[in-house]
Short mmCIF file of C-alpha atoms in Angstrom, two decimals:
data_model
loop_
_atom_site.label_atom_id
_atom_site.label_comp_id
_atom_site.label_asym_id
_atom_site.label_seq_id
_atom_site.Cartn_x
_atom_site.Cartn_y
_atom_site.Cartn_z
CA MET W 1 -97.14 -112.06 92.64
CA GLU W 2 -97.06 -108.94 94.82
CA ASP W 3 -100.23 -107.58 93.18
CA GLU W 4 -101.96 -110.89 93.87
CA MET W 5 -101.08 -110.66 97.56
CA VAL W 6 -102.42 -107.12 97.79
CA ALA W 7 -105.65 -108.42 96.30
CA ALA W 8 -105.87 -110.92 99.13
CA ALA W 9 -106.23 -108.04 101.59
CA ALA W 10 -109.71 -107.22 100.31
CA PRO W 11 -112.49 -109.01 98.44
CA SER W 12 -111.60 -107.00 95.36
CA ALA W 13 -108.32 -105.21 94.67
CA GLU W 14 -110.24 -102.41 92.98
CA HIS W 15 -112.07 -101.73 96.26
CA ALA W 16 -109.07 -101.95 98.57
CA SER W 17 -108.52 -98.70 100.40
CA PRO W 18 -104.99 -97.37 100.74
CA GLU W 19 -105.29 -98.00 104.48
CA ASN W 20 -106.19 -101.68 103.93
CA ILE W 21 -103.32 -102.13 101.50
CA GLU W 22 -100.90 -100.50 103.93
CA PHE W 23 -102.18 -102.68 106.79
CA PHE W 24 -101.76 -105.83 104.68
CA GLU W 25 -98.26 -104.88 103.53
CA LYS W 26 -97.04 -103.96 107.03
CA LYS W 27 -98.85 -106.49 109.21
CA ILE W 28 -100.03 -109.50 107.19
CA ARG W 29 -97.54 -110.09 104.35
CA PRO W 30 -94.51 -110.25 106.71
CA ILE W 31 -96.22 -112.93 108.80
CA LEU W 32 -97.15 -114.99 105.74
CA ALA W 33 -93.63 -114.64 104.34
CA GLU W 34 -91.96 -115.60 107.61
CA GLN W 35 -94.32 -118.33 108.80
CA CYS W 36 -96.04 -119.79 105.73
CA TYR W 37 -94.20 -119.37 102.43
CA GLU W 38 -91.65 -122.09 103.12
CA CYS W 39 -94.38 -124.76 102.88
CA HIS W 40 -97.21 -122.93 101.10
CA SER W 41 -95.86 -120.99 98.10
CA ALA W 42 -94.76 -121.45 94.51
CA THR W 43 -91.17 -121.74 95.74
CA SER W 44 -91.92 -124.54 98.21
CA GLN W 45 -89.96 -127.74 97.69
CA LYS W 46 -93.09 -129.67 98.64
CA LEU W 47 -96.46 -127.92 98.79
CA ARG W 48 -98.05 -128.99 102.05
CA GLY W 49 -101.78 -129.61 102.22
CA GLY W 50 -102.21 -128.41 98.66
CA LEU W 51 -102.43 -124.85 100.03
CA ARG W 52 -100.73 -121.81 98.53
CA VAL W 53 -100.85 -118.55 100.45
CA ASP W 54 -98.71 -116.50 98.09
CA SER W 55 -101.61 -115.45 95.86
CA ARG W 56 -105.22 -114.40 96.23
CA ALA W 57 -106.28 -117.28 93.98
CA GLY W 58 -104.40 -119.76 96.17
CA LEU W 59 -106.04 -118.49 99.34
CA LEU W 60 -109.51 -118.60 97.80
CA ARG W 61 -108.99 -122.03 96.26
CA GLY W 62 -107.56 -123.35 99.48
CA GLY W 63 -106.06 -126.75 99.93
CA GLU W 64 -107.04 -130.23 100.96
CA ASN W 65 -109.26 -128.83 103.73
CA GLY W 66 -111.04 -126.21 101.61
CA PRO W 67 -110.62 -122.43 101.22
CA ALA W 68 -108.13 -120.65 103.43
CA LEU W 69 -110.38 -117.61 103.72
CA ASN W 70 -113.88 -116.46 102.97
CA PRO W 71 -113.91 -112.85 101.73
#
């Protein structure tokens, strides 16, 4: 799962710079983990809005209201 989250930091994991990966790991992942995973991850008791934010695929697929991001 961790590799999938790194991939979410850039349109393509192969093109993610070390700086972008570091930024994602230090600034973005902690916010998602603290604020979003409880309701929007594979470990959620009830997935809210059909949205998973714990993988790149989940973010791109989105939920009931469409994609969560547009790379």
